[in-house]
Amino acid sequence: MQHEPTRTSSVVLLRGRGPSLTSTRKTEPPNFAETLPTEMSVRIFGELDPESLVSASCACKLWHDLIEESEQLWRSQCLLVRAVCQREVDSDRRHGLSWKVTLVRNYTRSCVKRDWLRGRYSHVRSAEELSGRRMTPLDAETWGEILEAELDR
């Protein structure tokens, strides 16, 4: 006769203040946007760059609604872009575009223009060297600014 080992249960019954075995589900921390006033949540989101802001708006419906409806968030981000693309941002705003639309239209342009002005592409000798990099059309005045910056280097 072969002896079968006895299996003991790993479940331990606890009494008193110990952990409960009835629920093994961990409680999630509260969403800060649910507990803080809207103005505070907007200030927190205001610390994000535009790309992170768009990612955060995809996290949950509450964050999406807070971010999408806050002109203050889009305005502050757009003013940063305006430091590089003043003509373009001012033109869009004169045409009645919202801060968000203005930012979306000019964000990539401001990044590309800033990189050109800082000399990031000074070593480029042909268009093939720019393939795979984020580029956008720039107007003649912007190219004039870039050429001037290159001549000053």
GROMACS .gro file of C-alpha atoms in nm, residues 50 74-90 92 99 102-111 113-114:
model
   32
   50PRO     CA    1   0.185   6.916  -2.448
   74TRP     CA    2  -0.405   7.515  -2.350
   75ARG     CA    3  -0.335   7.887  -2.320
   76SER     CA    4  -0.029   7.840  -2.100
   77GLN     CA    5   0.111   7.573  -2.334
   78CYS     CA    6   0.038   7.788  -2.637
   79LEU     CA    7   0.221   8.087  -2.488
   80LEU     CA    8   0.533   7.869  -2.462
   81VAL     CA    9   0.499   7.787  -2.832
   82ARG     CA   10   0.442   8.157  -2.905
   83ALA     CA   11   0.791   8.233  -2.776
   84VAL     CA   12   0.923   8.055  -3.087
   85CYS     CA   13   0.637   8.102  -3.335
   86GLN     CA   14   0.493   8.441  -3.245
   87ARG     CA   15   0.366   8.533  -3.595
   88GLU     CA   16   0.190   8.202  -3.643
   89VAL     CA   17   0.025   8.193  -3.300
   90ASP     CA   18  -0.085   8.557  -3.319
   92ASP     CA   19  -0.427   8.194  -3.552
   99TRP     CA   20  -0.594   7.803  -2.767
  102THR     CA   21  -0.363   7.707  -3.207
  103LEU     CA   22  -0.132   7.486  -3.002
  104VAL     CA   23  -0.201   7.178  -3.212
  105ARG     CA   24  -0.137   7.372  -3.534
  106ASN     CA   25   0.190   7.524  -3.412
  107TYR     CA   26   0.351   7.281  -3.166
  108THR     CA   27   0.548   7.073  -3.417
  109ARG     CA   28   0.643   7.386  -3.609
  110SER     CA   29   0.780   7.547  -3.292
  111CYS     CA   30   0.988   7.237  -3.209
  113LYS     CA   31   1.201   7.595  -3.571
  114ARG     CA   32   1.363   7.593  -3.226
   0.00000   0.00000   0.00000
